[in-house]
Short mmCIF file of N, CA and C in Angstrom, two decimals:
data_model
loop_
_atom_site.label_atom_id
_atom_site.label_comp_id
_atom_site.label_asym_id
_atom_site.label_seq_id
_atom_site.Cartn_x
_atom_site.Cartn_y
_atom_site.Cartn_z
N MET A 1 3.18 -22.96 -21.61
CA MET A 1 3.99 -24.12 -21.38
C MET A 1 5.27 -23.70 -20.67
N GLN A 2 5.67 -24.43 -19.61
CA GLN A 2 6.84 -24.11 -18.84
C GLN A 2 7.98 -25.03 -19.25
N GLU A 3 9.16 -24.45 -19.45
CA GLU A 3 10.33 -25.27 -19.79
C GLU A 3 10.90 -25.88 -18.53
N PHE A 4 11.46 -27.06 -18.67
CA PHE A 4 12.08 -27.75 -17.55
C PHE A 4 13.53 -28.03 -17.91
N SER A 5 14.44 -27.51 -17.11
CA SER A 5 15.87 -27.66 -17.42
C SER A 5 16.47 -28.91 -16.80
N GLY A 6 15.74 -29.57 -15.92
CA GLY A 6 16.30 -30.73 -15.24
C GLY A 6 17.01 -30.37 -13.95
N GLN A 7 17.15 -29.09 -13.66
CA GLN A 7 17.79 -28.65 -12.43
C GLN A 7 16.75 -27.98 -11.55
N GLN A 8 16.77 -28.34 -10.28
CA GLN A 8 15.84 -27.74 -9.33
C GLN A 8 16.37 -26.41 -8.85
N ASP A 9 15.47 -25.47 -8.67
CA ASP A 9 15.84 -24.19 -8.09
C ASP A 9 15.71 -24.33 -6.58
N THR A 10 16.85 -24.38 -5.91
CA THR A 10 16.85 -24.57 -4.45
C THR A 10 16.75 -23.24 -3.71
N GLY A 11 16.91 -22.13 -4.43
CA GLY A 11 16.90 -20.83 -3.78
C GLY A 11 18.23 -20.49 -3.13
N ILE A 12 19.18 -21.42 -3.18
CA ILE A 12 20.50 -21.20 -2.60
C ILE A 12 21.42 -20.74 -3.73
N PRO A 13 22.09 -19.61 -3.57
CA PRO A 13 22.97 -19.14 -4.64
C PRO A 13 24.12 -20.13 -4.87
N GLU A 14 24.48 -20.29 -6.14
CA GLU A 14 25.58 -21.19 -6.49
C GLU A 14 26.89 -20.53 -6.08
N MET A 15 27.74 -21.29 -5.40
CA MET A 15 29.02 -20.76 -4.96
C MET A 15 30.09 -21.12 -5.97
N SER A 16 30.96 -20.18 -6.24
CA SER A 16 32.05 -20.47 -7.15
C SER A 16 33.19 -21.11 -6.37
N ALA A 17 33.96 -21.93 -7.07
CA ALA A 17 35.09 -22.61 -6.44
C ALA A 17 36.18 -21.58 -6.13
N PRO A 18 36.90 -21.76 -5.03
CA PRO A 18 37.97 -20.82 -4.71
C PRO A 18 39.10 -20.96 -5.73
N SER A 19 39.82 -19.90 -5.94
CA SER A 19 40.94 -19.91 -6.85
C SER A 19 42.19 -20.37 -6.11
N VAL A 20 42.95 -21.25 -6.73
CA VAL A 20 44.17 -21.79 -6.13
C VAL A 20 45.33 -21.51 -7.07
N ARG A 21 46.40 -20.89 -6.53
CA ARG A 21 47.60 -20.61 -7.34
C ARG A 21 48.58 -21.76 -7.18
N VAL A 22 49.03 -22.28 -8.32
CA VAL A 22 49.92 -23.43 -8.33
C VAL A 22 51.21 -23.07 -9.06
N LEU A 23 52.35 -23.30 -8.42
CA LEU A 23 53.65 -23.10 -9.06
C LEU A 23 54.04 -24.40 -9.75
N LEU A 24 54.33 -24.31 -11.04
CA LEU A 24 54.86 -25.44 -11.81
C LEU A 24 56.29 -25.08 -12.18
N ALA A 25 57.26 -25.70 -11.49
CA ALA A 25 58.67 -25.39 -11.73
C ALA A 25 59.36 -26.61 -12.30
N ASP A 26 59.68 -26.52 -13.57
CA ASP A 26 60.36 -27.62 -14.27
C ASP A 26 61.04 -27.03 -15.49
N PRO A 27 62.25 -27.50 -15.82
CA PRO A 27 62.93 -26.96 -17.00
C PRO A 27 62.21 -27.27 -18.31
N SER A 28 61.38 -28.29 -18.31
CA SER A 28 60.69 -28.72 -19.53
C SER A 28 59.31 -28.09 -19.64
N ARG A 29 59.10 -27.31 -20.69
CA ARG A 29 57.78 -26.71 -20.95
C ARG A 29 56.74 -27.80 -21.12
N VAL A 30 57.11 -28.90 -21.79
CA VAL A 30 56.17 -30.00 -22.02
C VAL A 30 55.71 -30.60 -20.70
N THR A 31 56.64 -30.81 -19.78
CA THR A 31 56.28 -31.36 -18.46
C THR A 31 55.33 -30.41 -17.74
N ARG A 32 55.61 -29.11 -17.78
CA ARG A 32 54.72 -28.14 -17.12
C ARG A 32 53.33 -28.18 -17.74
N GLU A 33 53.25 -28.32 -19.06
CA GLU A 33 51.95 -28.39 -19.74
C GLU A 33 51.19 -29.66 -19.37
N VAL A 34 51.89 -30.79 -19.30
CA VAL A 34 51.24 -32.06 -18.95
C VAL A 34 50.69 -32.00 -17.53
N VAL A 35 51.47 -31.47 -16.60
CA VAL A 35 51.01 -31.36 -15.21
C VAL A 35 49.81 -30.41 -15.14
N ALA A 36 49.90 -29.28 -15.83
CA ALA A 36 48.79 -28.32 -15.81
C ALA A 36 47.53 -28.94 -16.40
N ASP A 37 47.66 -29.66 -17.51
CA ASP A 37 46.49 -30.31 -18.12
C ASP A 37 45.87 -31.33 -17.18
N ALA A 38 46.70 -32.09 -16.47
CA ALA A 38 46.18 -33.09 -15.53
C ALA A 38 45.44 -32.40 -14.38
N LEU A 39 45.99 -31.31 -13.88
CA LEU A 39 45.36 -30.60 -12.76
C LEU A 39 44.08 -29.89 -13.18
N LYS A 40 43.99 -29.49 -14.44
CA LYS A 40 42.81 -28.77 -14.92
C LYS A 40 41.56 -29.63 -14.92
N THR A 41 41.69 -30.94 -14.76
CA THR A 41 40.51 -31.81 -14.73
C THR A 41 39.76 -31.69 -13.41
N SER A 42 40.37 -31.04 -12.41
CA SER A 42 39.68 -30.84 -11.13
C SER A 42 38.63 -29.76 -11.29
N LYS A 43 37.75 -29.66 -10.33
CA LYS A 43 36.69 -28.64 -10.37
C LYS A 43 37.09 -27.38 -9.63
N VAL A 44 38.38 -27.25 -9.36
CA VAL A 44 38.89 -26.09 -8.65
C VAL A 44 39.42 -25.09 -9.69
N ASP A 45 39.18 -23.81 -9.45
CA ASP A 45 39.70 -22.77 -10.32
C ASP A 45 41.20 -22.63 -10.05
N LEU A 46 42.02 -23.03 -11.02
CA LEU A 46 43.47 -23.01 -10.85
C LEU A 46 44.10 -21.89 -11.65
N GLN A 47 45.07 -21.23 -11.04
CA GLN A 47 45.91 -20.25 -11.72
C GLN A 47 47.33 -20.77 -11.64
N PHE A 48 48.03 -20.81 -12.76
CA PHE A 48 49.37 -21.39 -12.79
C PHE A 48 50.44 -20.31 -12.88
N VAL A 49 51.50 -20.53 -12.13
CA VAL A 49 52.71 -19.73 -12.18
C VAL A 49 53.80 -20.70 -12.63
N GLU A 50 54.58 -20.32 -13.65
CA GLU A 50 55.59 -21.24 -14.18
C GLU A 50 56.99 -20.72 -13.93
N ALA A 51 57.92 -21.66 -13.76
CA ALA A 51 59.34 -21.34 -13.60
C ALA A 51 60.16 -22.41 -14.31
N GLU A 52 61.24 -21.98 -14.97
CA GLU A 52 62.12 -22.91 -15.68
C GLU A 52 63.39 -23.24 -14.90
N THR A 53 63.81 -22.37 -14.01
CA THR A 53 65.05 -22.57 -13.27
C THR A 53 64.78 -22.55 -11.77
N GLY A 54 65.76 -22.99 -11.01
CA GLY A 54 65.64 -22.95 -9.56
C GLY A 54 65.51 -21.54 -9.02
N HIS A 55 66.26 -20.60 -9.64
CA HIS A 55 66.17 -19.20 -9.21
C HIS A 55 64.78 -18.63 -9.50
N GLU A 56 64.22 -18.96 -10.65
CA GLU A 56 62.86 -18.50 -10.97
C GLU A 56 61.85 -19.10 -10.00
N ALA A 57 62.04 -20.37 -9.64
CA ALA A 57 61.13 -21.03 -8.69
C ALA A 57 61.19 -20.33 -7.34
N LEU A 58 62.40 -20.05 -6.86
CA LEU A 58 62.56 -19.37 -5.57
C LEU A 58 61.92 -17.99 -5.62
N ASN A 59 62.14 -17.26 -6.70
CA ASN A 59 61.52 -15.93 -6.84
C ASN A 59 60.00 -16.04 -6.83
N ALA A 60 59.45 -17.03 -7.53
CA ALA A 60 57.99 -17.22 -7.55
C ALA A 60 57.47 -17.57 -6.16
N LEU A 61 58.19 -18.41 -5.43
CA LEU A 61 57.77 -18.76 -4.08
C LEU A 61 57.77 -17.53 -3.17
N ARG A 62 58.69 -16.64 -3.41
CA ARG A 62 58.79 -15.41 -2.61
C ARG A 62 57.72 -14.39 -2.96
N THR A 63 57.32 -14.32 -4.23
CA THR A 63 56.52 -13.18 -4.68
C THR A 63 55.12 -13.49 -5.21
N GLN A 64 54.83 -14.73 -5.53
CA GLN A 64 53.58 -15.01 -6.25
C GLN A 64 52.44 -15.54 -5.40
N ASN A 65 52.64 -15.67 -4.09
CA ASN A 65 51.55 -16.08 -3.20
C ASN A 65 50.88 -17.37 -3.67
N VAL A 66 51.70 -18.41 -3.91
CA VAL A 66 51.17 -19.68 -4.40
C VAL A 66 50.66 -20.52 -3.24
N ASP A 67 49.67 -21.36 -3.54
CA ASP A 67 49.09 -22.26 -2.54
C ASP A 67 49.77 -23.63 -2.56
N PHE A 68 50.17 -24.07 -3.75
CA PHE A 68 50.83 -25.36 -3.93
C PHE A 68 51.98 -25.19 -4.90
N ALA A 69 53.01 -26.03 -4.75
CA ALA A 69 54.15 -25.95 -5.65
C ALA A 69 54.56 -27.36 -6.09
N PHE A 70 54.72 -27.53 -7.38
CA PHE A 70 55.28 -28.74 -7.96
C PHE A 70 56.64 -28.33 -8.51
N VAL A 71 57.72 -28.77 -7.85
CA VAL A 71 59.05 -28.30 -8.19
C VAL A 71 59.94 -29.50 -8.54
N ASP A 72 60.55 -29.46 -9.74
CA ASP A 72 61.48 -30.49 -10.15
C ASP A 72 62.71 -30.45 -9.25
N VAL A 73 63.30 -31.61 -9.01
CA VAL A 73 64.47 -31.69 -8.15
C VAL A 73 65.70 -31.11 -8.84
N GLN A 74 65.91 -31.49 -10.09
CA GLN A 74 67.11 -31.05 -10.82
C GLN A 74 66.76 -29.90 -11.75
N MET A 75 67.16 -28.71 -11.33
CA MET A 75 66.93 -27.52 -12.14
C MET A 75 68.24 -26.76 -12.24
N SER A 76 68.37 -25.93 -13.28
CA SER A 76 69.60 -25.16 -13.43
C SER A 76 69.65 -24.03 -12.41
N GLY A 77 70.86 -23.57 -12.15
CA GLY A 77 71.04 -22.52 -11.15
C GLY A 77 71.13 -23.14 -9.77
N ILE A 78 70.00 -23.25 -9.11
CA ILE A 78 69.93 -23.98 -7.84
C ILE A 78 68.90 -25.09 -8.00
N SER A 79 69.06 -26.15 -7.26
CA SER A 79 68.13 -27.28 -7.39
C SER A 79 66.77 -26.91 -6.82
N GLY A 80 65.76 -27.67 -7.21
CA GLY A 80 64.43 -27.47 -6.66
C GLY A 80 64.41 -27.68 -5.16
N ILE A 81 65.20 -28.64 -4.70
CA ILE A 81 65.28 -28.90 -3.25
C ILE A 81 65.84 -27.68 -2.53
N ASP A 82 66.91 -27.10 -3.08
CA ASP A 82 67.50 -25.91 -2.46
C ASP A 82 66.56 -24.71 -2.51
N ALA A 83 65.84 -24.56 -3.63
CA ALA A 83 64.90 -23.44 -3.76
C ALA A 83 63.80 -23.54 -2.72
N VAL A 84 63.22 -24.72 -2.58
CA VAL A 84 62.14 -24.90 -1.59
C VAL A 84 62.70 -24.77 -0.18
N GLY A 85 63.89 -25.33 0.05
CA GLY A 85 64.51 -25.22 1.37
C GLY A 85 64.75 -23.77 1.76
N GLN A 86 65.26 -22.98 0.83
CA GLN A 86 65.50 -21.56 1.11
C GLN A 86 64.18 -20.83 1.38
N ALA A 87 63.17 -21.11 0.58
CA ALA A 87 61.87 -20.46 0.79
C ALA A 87 61.30 -20.83 2.16
N ARG A 88 61.46 -22.08 2.57
CA ARG A 88 60.95 -22.50 3.89
C ARG A 88 61.73 -21.81 5.01
N ARG A 89 63.04 -21.66 4.84
CA ARG A 89 63.83 -20.96 5.86
C ARG A 89 63.39 -19.50 5.98
N GLU A 90 62.86 -18.95 4.89
CA GLU A 90 62.36 -17.57 4.91
C GLU A 90 60.93 -17.49 5.42
N GLY A 91 60.38 -18.64 5.82
CA GLY A 91 59.05 -18.64 6.42
C GLY A 91 57.90 -18.98 5.48
N PHE A 92 58.22 -19.30 4.25
CA PHE A 92 57.16 -19.60 3.27
C PHE A 92 56.73 -21.05 3.40
N ARG A 93 55.42 -21.29 3.58
CA ARG A 93 54.92 -22.64 3.78
C ARG A 93 53.64 -22.88 2.97
N PRO A 94 53.75 -23.00 1.64
CA PRO A 94 52.53 -23.22 0.86
C PRO A 94 52.08 -24.66 0.86
N PHE A 95 52.95 -25.58 1.25
CA PHE A 95 52.62 -26.99 1.12
C PHE A 95 52.26 -27.59 2.45
#
């Protein structure tokens, strides 16, 4: 007797989803968790980089090779707008 799984064997190897690095920069840990949970519903393999301050966000943009960034506008140290602006002036364009 042969078992049937309901899936056809097409002979084509299954491809894994590409990994995407996402910067979540917000002073609130809860906000970062909510955004991460919402994004995890996608079928894309996501890796998260977190930052609590504008300086941490700028450092992450410089060093963490992120593909997308969600950055709060009002952050301590430097604002999210200033952090992203500085990173763009340095040639970083993840978005």
